[in-house]
DNA sequence: CTTTTTTGCACAATCGATGGTGCAATGACT
DNA sequence: AGTCATTGCACCATCGATTGTGCAAAAAAG
């Protein structure tokens, strides 16, 4: 409580105050004092002094000396959608519960940015890194390896480090099947009735497209190439693809698979340009779960990826230090329309809730 | 490119390689070499060596010595909703563009956690801190001040540091007015037709409730206290409030104001328990913008808070070092139903978009 | 009352970068 | 040639913590 605006207390200050040496103070404050055979009384004395002066360790100094920082990084492509923001939320909670400090950064799907950001994290001696949805996981891997940083890929796999990803193939199968079955309620379904929008040439998109096509072939007997419309990940591009389809066909496909919630925002932009009623009968499957997306005015089947399981598995991999780079699949979950799942926020206590 | 898995190069390594002293190397690599009158040829030589060896500065060492880190912190209550995740996205971009490194952390609306997290950030000598939506801004302020850390409150104001917040009163007025006007399309509206759900006893909620009540009084002549249902911020509690209302009234209010998108998720949970058609005619106003929320099967008016302007203003305040703690209001924007606004993601380039 | 063991702690090097200071070499000028 | 200013850089203390090592004093053993 002493000293507002004063410099922060250091072990040297406490050393003078307590009459012990800095090393003793250090040992007491970092918990290694038993190993160092410090008398319990001494430890207590120093601990009390530290508390009284609001001592907190200078983590940069500690990190410099010990070349470990207690930081665990999560590299995201973007924050601004429910899949990644809930992943960040889960990550924070998990890292905190392990007594470490979470650091989340985004790199905007830019391979160069990804490497730079990771370099920066390395400069802070982070202890572990979760690389989520990286455009160039192997590029990041190289940077990490050079620095001896343990890391794991989440969501998009790399070839050089272990990865934990959704079973995109299976998820896509579930989703495609669900929208086709739903469409069949209104009569027979032809291959040209079912489209896929969004995604690009990354592993997840490829697997989802593969699952989509496989189910279409087995349920509908065919899958014309025209039904696959990879638009990239931007809402604007996706909206344009819907608009183009609409212009040439006079309607949207009867049912379609949207590659991610970001692409689904593209659908919103399209819808905003057109009267409400025109699209009351479309059926949508979206690979990603967004609670509001689930309640749109037409049936939206969604896939909820289990980011909690992915992060947890990621930690397990980092601890196991497996040598060969393996890829673990986490099963995603099909979410029927109008479903409000609980999320990471639900574990928070809501103080003063009235 | 040399050395995979080797230790990172330091200025000492480069010092040996270049035949210069460490301080010269340091000066060259941190850009202060002109001030230090280093020959250009020497600088070039060292720079080339550094590039060749992939040198990156150890930021912990630099931070320790200079007691500045280049880090700028953003403290969030949670990640997992569009308001805060888009704030994080904007923050990242802005900080990056200033050549600093963004660090985003969440504290789960827990005052104790808030202080602890900030202590940790301080231990890393962060240069500036944005405190967004803190439950106890003044508590955090105390911690910051003790460490001489420049900081600014965003979204929820404190009394001891400057703040940048939405004009919640005005936003609530706009929103309330919009839903009342919309409701009047179907006939006269009584005070008991319009409710407010969500929020708790924080500044934002209070201001919103004040705006809500003021508009109701002026447009409808009254505002019974029963129409205000502060449920806290959790979806579960909010859902319970809707359920309770429904049990006792046999329906939902004709129109209602929902305090935040998190509370709006509570509405989803309620809806999921009930048949679709029952609620086709409700009118909702939500204080927060979520693109999917805007397209729900009933009219949803939303308020989009301008987090970009808030962050930008926050930087301006930090730079100006204003002494008296002032509070700046940023005007939010009323978003009519079925509107897809573009967000921070739209400025990203989407490479490989096919 | 020695010798050995254990206890309790102090010393000092170290992590990597920064920045004040000092000093030799070079050039400019009288 | 002697003085002075300038250029170009090296030296060294410093930031705050960690950790291997050494050495007294106290306790135990002989």
XYZ file of C-alpha atoms (C1' of nucleotides) in Angstrom:
768
model
C 0.000 0.000 0.000
C 2.979 2.289 0.364
C 4.003 4.586 -2.390
C 1.564 5.677 -5.040
C 3.364 6.543 -8.213
C 6.666 5.338 -6.822
C 8.734 2.833 -8.711
C 7.785 -0.727 -8.234
C 9.568 -2.576 -5.453
C 12.302 -4.974 -6.536
C 13.954 -7.856 -4.806
C 16.779 -5.467 -3.991
C 14.459 -3.177 -2.111
C 13.099 -6.106 -0.193
C 16.605 -7.375 0.317
C 17.555 -4.167 2.117
C 14.338 -4.070 4.080
C 14.588 -7.648 5.200
C 18.303 -7.792 5.735
C 18.572 -10.810 3.479
C 20.393 -11.112 0.209
C 18.639 -10.584 -3.104
C 19.005 -14.225 -3.966
C 17.226 -15.221 -0.804
C 14.442 -12.808 -1.535
C 14.194 -14.133 -5.043
C 14.020 -17.701 -3.866
C 11.296 -16.898 -1.385
C 9.209 -15.007 -3.878
C 9.407 -17.503 -6.668
C 8.648 -20.444 -4.471
C 11.972 -22.214 -4.755
C 12.906 -21.403 -1.175
C 12.412 -24.906 0.176
C 14.806 -26.300 -2.362
C 17.219 -23.626 -1.344
C 16.831 -24.445 2.332
C 15.628 -21.051 3.443
C 14.344 -20.990 6.997
C 10.596 -20.806 7.150
C 10.763 -17.780 9.410
C 12.884 -15.912 6.883
C 10.502 -16.825 4.130
C 7.535 -15.558 6.088
C 9.254 -12.315 6.915
C 10.092 -11.640 3.297
C 6.697 -12.702 2.096
C 5.052 -10.280 4.474
C 7.274 -7.447 3.383
C 6.504 -8.241 -0.209
C 2.795 -8.228 0.434
C 2.985 -5.015 2.361
C 4.778 -3.279 -0.468
C 2.677 -4.764 -3.206
C 5.669 -6.424 -4.775
C 5.170 -8.000 -8.142
C 8.002 -9.625 -10.038
C 9.306 -7.942 -13.138
C 8.444 -10.612 -15.611
C 10.709 -9.246 -18.277
C 13.674 -9.649 -16.010
C 12.594 -13.105 -15.017
C 11.970 -14.035 -18.605
C 15.310 -12.687 -19.684
C 17.166 -14.727 -17.138
C 15.218 -17.913 -17.363
C 14.276 -17.578 -21.033
C 10.772 -18.610 -20.194
C 7.941 -16.226 -19.707
C 4.833 -18.047 -18.592
C 3.132 -16.790 -21.708
C 1.181 -19.045 -24.008
C 0.289 -17.657 -27.402
C -2.711 -18.177 -29.616
C -2.358 -17.011 -33.175
C -5.701 -16.382 -34.834
C -6.561 -15.331 -38.355
C -9.236 -12.929 -37.122
C -11.226 -12.221 -33.997
C -14.402 -11.059 -35.486
C -16.538 -14.150 -35.749
C -17.996 -16.520 -33.267
C -15.835 -19.479 -34.061
C -12.552 -17.780 -33.360
C -13.782 -15.497 -30.638
C -15.155 -18.419 -28.737
C -11.919 -20.250 -29.323
C -10.096 -17.302 -27.792
C -12.472 -17.334 -24.872
C -11.899 -21.015 -24.242
C -8.188 -20.664 -24.685
C -7.987 -17.900 -22.113
C -9.830 -19.917 -19.542
C -7.732 -23.010 -20.100
C -4.419 -21.210 -19.996
C -5.394 -19.293 -16.886
C -6.403 -22.469 -15.171
C -2.881 -23.723 -15.769
C -1.373 -20.703 -14.105
C -0.003 -19.285 -17.308
C -0.817 -16.099 -19.110
C -2.699 -16.199 -22.403
C -1.715 -13.923 -25.235
C -3.961 -13.798 -28.239
C -2.928 -12.135 -31.461
C -4.345 -12.112 -34.917
C -2.550 -12.148 -38.218
C -5.310 -11.508 -40.719
C -4.651 -14.619 -42.805
C -1.501 -13.007 -44.112
C 1.427 -15.462 -44.235
C 3.995 -12.724 -43.859
C 2.110 -11.187 -40.963
C 1.843 -14.606 -39.385
C 5.571 -15.065 -39.363
C 6.240 -11.569 -38.097
C 3.756 -11.835 -35.310
C 5.259 -15.109 -34.225
C 8.731 -13.586 -34.311
C 7.467 -10.942 -31.960
C 5.986 -13.497 -29.637
C 9.248 -15.386 -29.681
C 11.064 -12.227 -28.742
C 9.023 -12.307 -25.592
C 10.090 -15.878 -24.932
C 6.616 -17.316 -24.974
C 6.600 -20.886 -23.823
C 4.089 -22.431 -26.176
C 2.177 -21.434 -29.248
C -1.169 -22.482 -30.649
C -1.357 -21.726 -34.322
C -4.997 -21.537 -35.275
C -6.238 -21.288 -38.801
C -2.886 -20.215 -40.154
C -2.618 -19.698 -43.870
C 0.940 -20.982 -43.845
C 1.383 -23.284 -40.856
C 4.652 -24.682 -42.138
C 6.131 -21.217 -42.538
C 5.245 -20.489 -38.960
C 6.616 -23.864 -37.995
C 10.008 -22.961 -39.404
C 10.121 -19.795 -37.373
C 9.128 -21.662 -34.236
C 11.558 -24.461 -34.730
C 14.449 -22.120 -35.208
C 13.644 -20.686 -31.815
C 12.951 -24.033 -30.210
C 9.379 -23.066 -29.479
C 6.861 -25.828 -28.867
C 3.833 -25.343 -31.008
C 0.774 -27.053 -32.375
C -1.550 -26.328 -35.259
C -5.226 -25.945 -34.615
C -7.987 -25.924 -37.193
C -5.709 -25.987 -40.221
C -3.047 -28.678 -40.281
C 0.613 -28.310 -41.109
C 2.897 -31.035 -42.349
C 5.759 -30.385 -39.977
C 4.094 -30.036 -36.618
C 1.312 -31.934 -34.939
C -2.146 -30.638 -35.629
C -5.575 -30.791 -34.097
C -8.357 -30.139 -36.524
C -12.023 -30.667 -36.984
C -13.070 -33.682 -38.928
C -14.073 -31.456 -41.797
C -14.861 -34.317 -44.094
C -17.249 -35.934 -41.682
C -18.750 -32.601 -40.650
C -19.369 -31.706 -44.250
C -21.008 -35.056 -44.831
C -23.332 -34.551 -41.890
C -24.204 -31.097 -43.013
C -24.759 -31.950 -46.633
C -26.876 -34.900 -45.729
C -28.967 -32.773 -43.383
C -29.781 -30.141 -45.973
C -30.545 -32.687 -48.649
C -32.862 -34.588 -46.363
C -34.541 -31.396 -45.340
C -34.961 -30.384 -48.975
C -36.533 -33.717 -49.805
C -39.453 -32.863 -47.562
C -40.635 -30.661 -50.399
C -40.157 -33.180 -53.130
C -37.376 -34.873 -55.051
C -33.989 -33.221 -55.122
C -31.736 -32.982 -58.144
C -27.961 -32.532 -58.028
C -28.334 -28.997 -59.412
C -30.479 -28.053 -56.449
C -27.615 -28.229 -53.999
C -24.711 -25.773 -54.080
C -21.658 -24.962 -52.052
C -20.401 -21.421 -51.524
C -17.277 -20.083 -49.898
C -13.895 -21.340 -48.853
C -10.688 -21.385 -50.754
C -7.797 -23.695 -51.375
C -6.956 -24.639 -47.822
C -7.146 -27.999 -46.166
C -10.411 -27.349 -44.391
C -12.189 -26.136 -47.499
C -10.879 -29.021 -49.535
C -12.053 -31.581 -47.038
C -15.437 -29.953 -46.727
C -15.848 -29.900 -50.466
C -14.815 -33.514 -50.632
C -17.417 -34.475 -48.038
C -20.041 -32.394 -49.775
C -19.382 -34.000 -53.116
C -19.264 -37.486 -51.741
C -22.643 -37.188 -50.097
C -24.146 -35.578 -53.151
C -22.902 -38.363 -55.335
C -24.143 -41.059 -53.043
C -27.512 -39.473 -52.312
C -28.196 -37.702 -55.578
C -26.063 -39.649 -57.984
C -24.030 -36.750 -59.248
C -22.330 -33.480 -58.405
C -21.798 -31.089 -61.288
C -18.685 -28.951 -60.866
C -20.758 -25.828 -61.289
C -22.275 -26.482 -57.889
C -18.977 -25.678 -56.174
C -18.397 -21.956 -55.792
C -15.263 -21.252 -53.788
C -15.373 -17.534 -53.166
C -12.599 -17.024 -50.681
C -13.355 -15.995 -47.143
C -14.591 -12.473 -47.550
C -18.248 -11.607 -47.084
C -18.099 -9.237 -50.036
C -16.898 -11.878 -52.472
C -19.445 -14.349 -51.207
C -22.246 -11.834 -51.605
C -21.120 -11.277 -55.153
C -21.307 -14.999 -55.866
C -24.872 -15.164 -54.570
C -25.787 -12.123 -56.586
C -24.293 -13.627 -59.725
C -26.182 -16.826 -59.207
C -29.362 -14.922 -58.618
C -28.894 -12.834 -61.721
C -28.429 -15.835 -63.938
C -30.986 -18.179 -62.361
C -33.593 -15.791 -61.045
C -33.415 -17.437 -57.642
C -30.991 -18.901 -55.152
C -30.291 -22.624 -55.110
C -32.921 -24.543 -53.259
C -30.404 -25.611 -50.649
C -26.765 -24.773 -50.191
C -23.728 -25.350 -48.067
C -21.871 -22.275 -46.867
C -18.266 -22.848 -45.981
C -18.040 -20.694 -42.861
C -19.927 -18.157 -40.824
C -17.910 -15.422 -42.467
C -19.198 -16.583 -45.817
C -22.666 -16.719 -44.329
C -22.355 -13.003 -43.708
C -22.037 -12.699 -47.432
C -25.467 -14.265 -47.726
C -26.817 -11.608 -45.382
C -25.459 -8.900 -47.591
C -27.171 -10.453 -50.529
C -30.431 -10.808 -48.650
C -30.338 -7.198 -47.564
C -30.554 -6.212 -51.191
C -33.664 -8.217 -51.850
C -37.213 -8.423 -50.532
C -37.836 -10.536 -47.524
C -40.220 -13.079 -48.859
C -38.272 -14.135 -51.900
C -36.045 -16.401 -49.880
C -38.288 -17.834 -47.250
C -37.861 -21.313 -48.671
C -34.116 -21.677 -48.994
C -32.304 -24.249 -46.910
C -28.855 -23.457 -45.660
C -26.073 -25.457 -44.166
C -23.281 -23.461 -42.575
C -19.981 -24.905 -41.521
C -19.605 -23.014 -38.235
C -22.015 -22.298 -35.489
C -23.324 -18.871 -34.698
C -26.253 -18.646 -32.316
C -27.957 -15.868 -34.246
C -27.259 -17.549 -37.527
C -29.163 -20.535 -36.257
C -32.355 -18.496 -35.984
C -32.478 -16.906 -39.388
C -35.899 -16.932 -41.087
C -35.115 -20.056 -43.074
C -33.732 -23.356 -41.861
C -30.036 -23.118 -41.129
C -28.201 -26.275 -40.206
C -24.891 -25.528 -38.647
C -21.753 -27.359 -37.672
C -20.375 -26.566 -34.301
C -16.676 -27.252 -34.111
C -15.478 -28.279 -30.712
C -12.819 -25.692 -30.088
C -12.623 -26.578 -26.435
C -11.658 -30.141 -27.280
C -9.194 -28.881 -29.853
C -7.408 -26.594 -27.426
C -7.377 -29.266 -24.757
C -5.945 -31.792 -27.166
C -3.410 -29.210 -28.227
C -2.140 -28.958 -24.680
C -1.964 -32.706 -24.418
C 0.154 -32.834 -27.545
C 2.494 -30.143 -26.323
C 2.980 -31.991 -23.088
C 3.520 -35.344 -24.716
C 6.166 -33.870 -27.025
C 5.320 -36.399 -29.660
C 8.039 -36.602 -32.193
C 6.282 -37.525 -35.393
C 3.900 -34.857 -36.588
C 0.477 -36.414 -36.279
C -2.923 -34.955 -37.020
C -5.803 -35.474 -34.641
C -9.359 -35.200 -35.779
C -11.970 -33.763 -33.464
C -15.557 -34.597 -34.219
C -17.762 -31.605 -34.881
C -21.439 -31.591 -34.175
C -24.433 -31.023 -36.383
C -26.724 -28.343 -34.985
C -30.294 -28.317 -36.258
C -32.001 -25.020 -37.031
C -33.207 -22.790 -34.205
C -30.812 -24.105 -31.628
C -29.218 -21.971 -28.938
C -26.190 -23.738 -27.580
C -24.457 -22.531 -24.503
C -20.932 -21.294 -24.910
C -17.838 -20.446 -22.913
C -19.542 -17.383 -21.471
C -21.942 -19.571 -19.601
C -19.303 -20.679 -17.182
C -18.745 -17.101 -16.092
C -20.323 -15.960 -12.936
C -22.491 -12.920 -13.461
C -21.952 -10.842 -10.380
C -24.365 -8.135 -9.460
C -26.907 -9.691 -11.756
C -29.749 -7.470 -10.809
C 19.233 -18.826 -42.657
C 22.040 -20.366 -40.680
C 21.370 -22.573 -37.764
C 18.088 -24.363 -37.408
C 17.353 -25.056 -33.810
C 20.353 -23.069 -32.679
C 19.993 -20.335 -30.129
C 18.899 -17.041 -31.472
C 21.650 -14.661 -32.492
C 22.367 -11.834 -30.080
C 24.136 -8.556 -30.494
C 27.160 -10.236 -28.979
C 27.255 -12.821 -31.705
C 27.008 -10.118 -34.299
C 29.583 -8.113 -32.418
C 32.108 -10.910 -32.808
C 31.178 -11.532 -36.406
C 31.385 -7.919 -37.394
C 34.371 -6.979 -35.296
C 32.414 -4.143 -33.720
C 31.421 -3.698 -30.134
C 28.034 -4.812 -28.838
C 26.951 -1.252 -28.293
C 27.650 -0.424 -31.895
C 25.668 -3.409 -33.026
C 22.857 -2.424 -30.739
C 22.830 1.106 -32.048
C 22.735 -0.071 -35.627
C 19.951 -2.514 -35.037
C 17.699 -0.245 -33.088
C 18.067 2.623 -35.472
C 19.877 5.025 -33.189
C 23.129 4.665 -35.111
C 22.996 8.081 -36.749
C 22.702 9.764 -33.399
C 25.632 7.724 -32.273
C 27.676 8.708 -35.298
C 28.256 5.230 -36.600
C 29.766 5.139 -40.076
C 27.258 4.185 -42.697
C 29.522 1.417 -43.973
C 29.669 -0.128 -40.511
C 25.933 0.082 -40.187
C 25.408 -1.625 -43.509
C 27.832 -4.381 -42.666
C 26.121 -5.121 -39.381
C 22.684 -4.859 -40.888
C 23.613 -7.412 -43.515
C 25.029 -9.784 -40.962
C 21.879 -9.414 -38.896
C 19.688 -10.176 -41.879
C 21.790 -13.139 -42.867
C 21.488 -14.633 -39.417
C 17.852 -13.812 -38.950
C 18.583 -11.670 -35.939
C 15.634 -10.459 -33.961
C 16.021 -8.419 -30.810
C 15.206 -10.007 -27.499
C 12.369 -7.781 -26.492
C 12.460 -8.857 -22.895
C 16.026 -7.649 -22.601
C 15.206 -4.428 -24.352
C 12.137 -3.939 -22.220
C 14.066 -4.629 -19.060
C 16.688 -2.080 -19.898
C 14.464 0.610 -21.293
C 11.426 -0.193 -19.171
C 9.247 0.119 -22.216
C 8.045 -2.760 -24.273
C 6.209 -1.565 -27.351
C 3.168 -3.416 -26.111
C -0.253 -1.863 -25.942
C -2.878 -3.700 -23.950
C -6.595 -4.047 -24.400
C -8.505 -5.422 -21.455
C -11.834 -6.912 -22.453
C -14.584 -8.428 -20.355
C -15.108 -11.236 -22.858
C -14.240 -12.097 -26.429
C -17.225 -14.065 -27.394
C -19.593 -11.553 -28.910
C -19.450 -9.362 -31.921
C -19.136 -6.075 -30.140
C -15.977 -6.929 -28.278
C -14.491 -9.179 -30.895
C -14.819 -6.482 -33.487
C -13.340 -4.034 -31.026
C -10.370 -6.365 -30.649
C -10.067 -6.608 -34.393
C -10.053 -2.846 -34.793
C -7.667 -2.412 -31.927
C -5.178 -4.821 -33.433
C -5.174 -3.041 -36.736
C -4.761 0.373 -35.171
C -1.970 -0.640 -32.855
C -0.113 -2.440 -35.625
C -0.364 0.586 -37.841
C 1.416 2.520 -35.130
C 4.276 0.061 -35.058
C 3.388 -1.314 -31.665
C 2.298 -4.738 -30.613
C -1.269 -5.337 -29.487
C -2.001 -7.582 -26.554
C -5.587 -8.458 -25.879
C -6.673 -10.122 -22.676
C -10.002 -10.763 -21.099
C -10.969 -10.625 -17.469
C -14.459 -12.082 -17.462
C -16.084 -9.084 -15.750
C -14.403 -10.077 -12.524
C -12.973 -7.068 -10.668
C -10.310 -9.120 -8.969
C -9.332 -10.763 -12.231
C -9.205 -7.360 -13.856
C -6.671 -6.099 -11.393
C -4.574 -9.235 -11.561
C -4.495 -9.279 -15.304
C -3.414 -5.671 -15.363
C -0.711 -6.408 -12.819
C 0.587 -9.045 -15.161
C 0.550 -6.684 -18.097
C 2.405 -4.140 -16.013
C 5.011 -6.721 -15.214
C 5.689 -6.806 -18.908
C 6.110 -3.055 -18.962
C 3.307 -2.420 -21.403
C 3.286 1.142 -22.578
C -0.413 1.884 -22.695
C -3.624 0.229 -21.654
C -7.144 0.390 -22.976
C -9.602 -0.715 -20.353
C -12.769 -1.779 -22.102
C -15.971 -2.610 -20.342
C -14.300 -3.031 -16.992
C -16.498 -3.817 -14.044
C -14.277 -1.790 -11.763
C -12.445 0.817 -13.850
C -11.326 2.781 -10.833
C -9.795 -0.280 -9.228
C -7.833 -0.881 -12.378
C -6.952 2.789 -12.451
C -5.331 2.543 -9.049
C -3.175 -0.328 -10.183
C -2.164 1.539 -13.313
C -1.398 4.752 -11.551
C 0.815 3.059 -9.033
C 2.870 1.796 -11.936
C 2.734 5.033 -13.873
C 0.920 3.374 -16.754
C -1.056 5.564 -19.146
C -4.527 4.233 -19.587
C -7.976 5.101 -20.806
C -11.395 3.621 -20.212
C -13.473 2.491 -23.132
C -17.158 1.639 -23.112
C -17.594 1.930 -19.365
C -16.358 5.125 -17.740
C -14.289 5.504 -14.629
C -14.103 8.539 -12.418
C -10.369 8.753 -12.155
C -9.167 8.348 -15.715
C -10.418 9.721 -18.978
C -13.022 7.634 -20.712
C -14.432 7.165 -24.162
C -17.894 5.696 -24.211
C -20.898 5.355 -26.415
C -23.623 7.878 -25.962
C -25.771 5.253 -24.349
C -28.520 7.645 -23.457
C -28.922 8.888 -26.985
C -28.523 5.413 -28.464
C -31.215 4.089 -26.166
C -33.506 6.940 -27.155
C -33.040 6.188 -30.821
C -33.639 2.529 -30.288
C -36.681 2.924 -28.092
C -38.197 5.397 -30.455
C -37.604 3.082 -33.392
C -39.353 0.111 -31.812
C -42.273 2.191 -30.593
C -42.759 3.696 -34.008
C -42.559 0.325 -35.600
C -45.065 -1.071 -33.134
C -47.486 1.739 -33.885
C -47.851 0.455 -37.419
C -50.089 -2.195 -35.948
C -52.167 0.114 -33.852
C -51.886 2.200 -30.712
C -49.191 1.353 -28.227
C -49.591 1.367 -24.477
C -46.754 1.769 -21.969
C -47.173 -1.858 -20.889
C -46.461 -3.001 -24.427
C -42.835 -1.987 -24.302
C -40.309 -3.713 -22.060
C -36.620 -3.645 -21.404
C -34.574 -6.770 -20.628
C -30.985 -7.225 -19.590
C -28.183 -5.156 -18.177
C -27.220 -4.565 -14.615
C -26.121 -1.739 -12.415
C -23.342 -0.322 -14.522
C -23.092 3.049 -16.159
C -24.035 1.846 -19.615
C -27.116 -0.006 -18.443
C -28.224 2.919 -16.312
C -27.929 5.356 -19.167
C -29.741 3.062 -21.525
C -32.543 2.560 -19.078
C -32.732 6.310 -18.587
C -33.013 6.884 -22.324
C -35.579 4.133 -22.644
C -37.734 5.544 -19.898
C -37.484 9.074 -21.117
C -38.679 8.169 -24.581
C -41.445 6.008 -23.233
C -42.671 8.805 -21.033
C -42.590 11.332 -23.781
C -44.106 9.097 -26.454
C -46.405 6.961 -24.376
C -46.973 9.116 -21.359
C -45.741 6.632 -18.787
C -43.268 3.923 -17.974
C -44.310 1.454 -15.287
C -41.367 0.124 -13.302
C -42.410 -3.422 -14.117
C -41.329 -2.821 -17.686
C -37.680 -2.728 -16.641
C -36.175 -6.173 -16.203
C -32.473 -5.992 -15.484
C -31.308 -9.562 -15.682
C -27.555 -9.210 -15.586
C -25.461 -10.069 -18.586
C -25.831 -13.808 -18.816
C -27.878 -15.424 -21.558
C -29.245 -17.955 -19.094
C -30.637 -15.328 -16.727
C -32.123 -13.390 -19.587
C -33.807 -16.486 -20.961
C -35.286 -17.090 -17.558
C -36.730 -13.581 -17.496
C -38.391 -14.112 -20.860
C -39.738 -17.437 -19.744
C -41.137 -15.920 -16.552
C -42.830 -13.181 -18.510
C -44.241 -15.687 -20.925
C -45.558 -17.890 -18.146
C -47.380 -15.069 -16.479
C -48.620 -13.227 -19.570
C -49.044 -16.010 -22.087
C -46.973 -14.089 -24.601
C -43.927 -11.892 -24.907
C -44.221 -8.128 -24.810
C -45.252 -6.674 -28.105
C -41.947 -4.843 -28.402
C -38.901 -4.807 -26.206
C -35.458 -3.367 -25.758
C -32.660 -5.849 -25.110
C -29.652 -4.420 -23.372
C -26.901 -6.179 -25.308
C -26.280 -8.885 -27.849
C -25.365 -11.231 -25.037
C -28.792 -10.699 -23.570
C -30.253 -11.215 -27.006
C -28.789 -14.681 -26.926
C -31.027 -15.240 -23.954
C -33.964 -14.505 -26.204
C -32.744 -17.182 -28.590
C -32.690 -19.696 -25.828
C -36.216 -18.834 -24.952
C -37.310 -19.051 -28.574
C -35.717 -22.437 -28.992
C -38.109 -23.760 -26.368
C -41.192 -22.558 -28.172
C -42.812 -23.041 -31.562
C -41.695 -20.870 -34.356
C -44.850 -19.044 -35.231
C -45.783 -17.854 -31.786
C -43.352 -14.989 -31.939
C -43.462 -13.867 -35.520
C -44.883 -10.514 -34.499
C -42.552 -9.338 -31.780
C -40.448 -6.255 -32.312
C -37.000 -6.161 -30.817
C -34.471 -3.450 -30.202
C -31.000 -4.637 -29.297
C -28.294 -2.413 -27.959
C -25.375 -3.874 -29.950
C -25.063 -4.866 -33.523
C -24.690 -8.420 -34.690
C -25.093 -9.065 -38.394
C -26.966 -12.315 -37.895
C -29.071 -10.810 -35.158
C -30.207 -8.231 -37.649
C -31.815 -10.898 -39.838
C -33.854 -12.779 -37.273
C -37.398 -13.655 -38.358
C -38.883 -10.621 -36.651
C -37.845 -6.992 -36.894
C -34.697 -6.332 -34.909
C -33.493 -2.784 -34.614
C -29.920 -2.639 -33.448
C -27.476 -0.078 -32.194
C -24.045 -0.247 -33.655
C -21.477 1.258 -31.355
C -18.568 2.827 -33.128
C -15.699 0.966 -31.562
C -13.283 2.202 -34.168
C -13.966 5.791 -33.214
C -13.685 4.884 -29.548
C -10.294 3.281 -29.912
C -9.047 6.117 -32.085
C -10.238 8.673 -29.579
C -8.593 6.640 -26.853
C -5.247 6.983 -28.571
C -5.788 10.682 -28.975
C -6.428 10.997 -25.271
C -3.362 9.009 -24.348
C -1.249 11.190 -26.544
C -2.714 14.420 -25.291
C -2.084 13.366 -21.678
C -5.025 15.404 -20.555
C -4.870 15.984 -16.880
C -8.480 16.214 -15.795
C -10.361 12.983 -16.303
C -12.893 13.761 -18.977
C -15.479 11.525 -20.608
C -15.997 11.600 -24.337
C -19.212 10.442 -25.898
C -19.180 8.685 -29.227
C -22.394 8.619 -31.163
C -23.708 5.167 -31.902
C -25.826 4.409 -34.912
C -29.292 2.995 -35.288
C -29.363 0.020 -37.610
C -32.731 -0.922 -39.100
C -33.717 -4.572 -39.390
C -32.179 -6.735 -42.084
C -29.032 -4.726 -42.471
C -25.620 -6.207 -43.165
C -22.967 -3.682 -42.259
C -19.399 -4.202 -43.236
C -16.942 -4.647 -40.451
C -13.225 -4.607 -39.746
C -12.766 -7.828 -41.668
C -13.674 -6.091 -44.872
C -10.421 -4.213 -44.944
C -8.509 -7.472 -45.055
C -7.211 -8.661 -48.326
C -8.408 -12.128 -49.133
C -5.473 -13.787 -50.806
C -5.914 -16.905 -52.827
C -9.585 -16.173 -53.086
C -10.427 -18.949 -55.432
C 36.451 -31.899 22.344
C 37.245 -32.895 17.572
C 35.222 -34.352 13.045
C 31.471 -34.701 10.012
C 27.080 -33.389 8.459
C 23.470 -30.381 7.884
C 21.392 -25.950 7.767
C 20.942 -21.308 6.085
C 22.234 -18.099 3.485
C 25.457 -14.727 0.726
C 28.183 -14.038 -3.509
C 28.642 -13.320 -8.131
C 27.934 -14.529 -12.903
C 24.415 -14.288 -16.182
C 20.402 -13.322 -19.488
C 20.515 -9.355 -23.959
C 20.065 -4.797 -24.857
C 20.752 0.351 -23.834
C 23.010 4.751 -23.402
C 26.290 7.850 -20.927
C 31.065 8.678 -21.215
C 35.698 8.565 -22.744
C 39.258 8.310 -26.016
C 41.974 7.581 -30.252
C 42.353 8.835 -35.007
C 41.493 12.036 -38.580
C 40.932 16.386 -40.584
C 40.746 21.571 -40.282
C 42.838 25.670 -39.208
C 46.140 29.044 -37.544
C 54.024 21.921 -36.160
C 50.625 22.693 -32.674
C 45.730 23.394 -31.305
C 40.990 22.276 -31.817
C 36.953 20.169 -33.547
C 34.958 16.283 -35.455
C 34.295 11.527 -36.442
C 33.807 6.761 -35.108
C 33.581 3.693 -32.012
C 34.663 0.875 -27.492
C 33.869 0.447 -22.499
C 31.026 -0.316 -18.779
C 27.267 0.191 -15.603
C 22.561 -0.928 -15.611
C 17.669 -2.952 -15.832
C 15.600 -7.161 -12.108
C 15.605 -11.651 -11.568
C 17.778 -16.653 -11.446
C 21.050 -20.144 -9.991
C 25.446 -22.636 -9.325
C 28.747 -22.432 -5.800
C 30.972 -21.595 -1.521
C 31.283 -21.026 3.205
C 30.200 -19.967 7.944
C 27.488 -21.481 11.970
C 24.827 -24.925 14.176
C 23.871 -29.647 15.008
C 25.065 -34.395 15.108
C 28.296 -38.000 15.422
C 32.360 -40.114 17.200
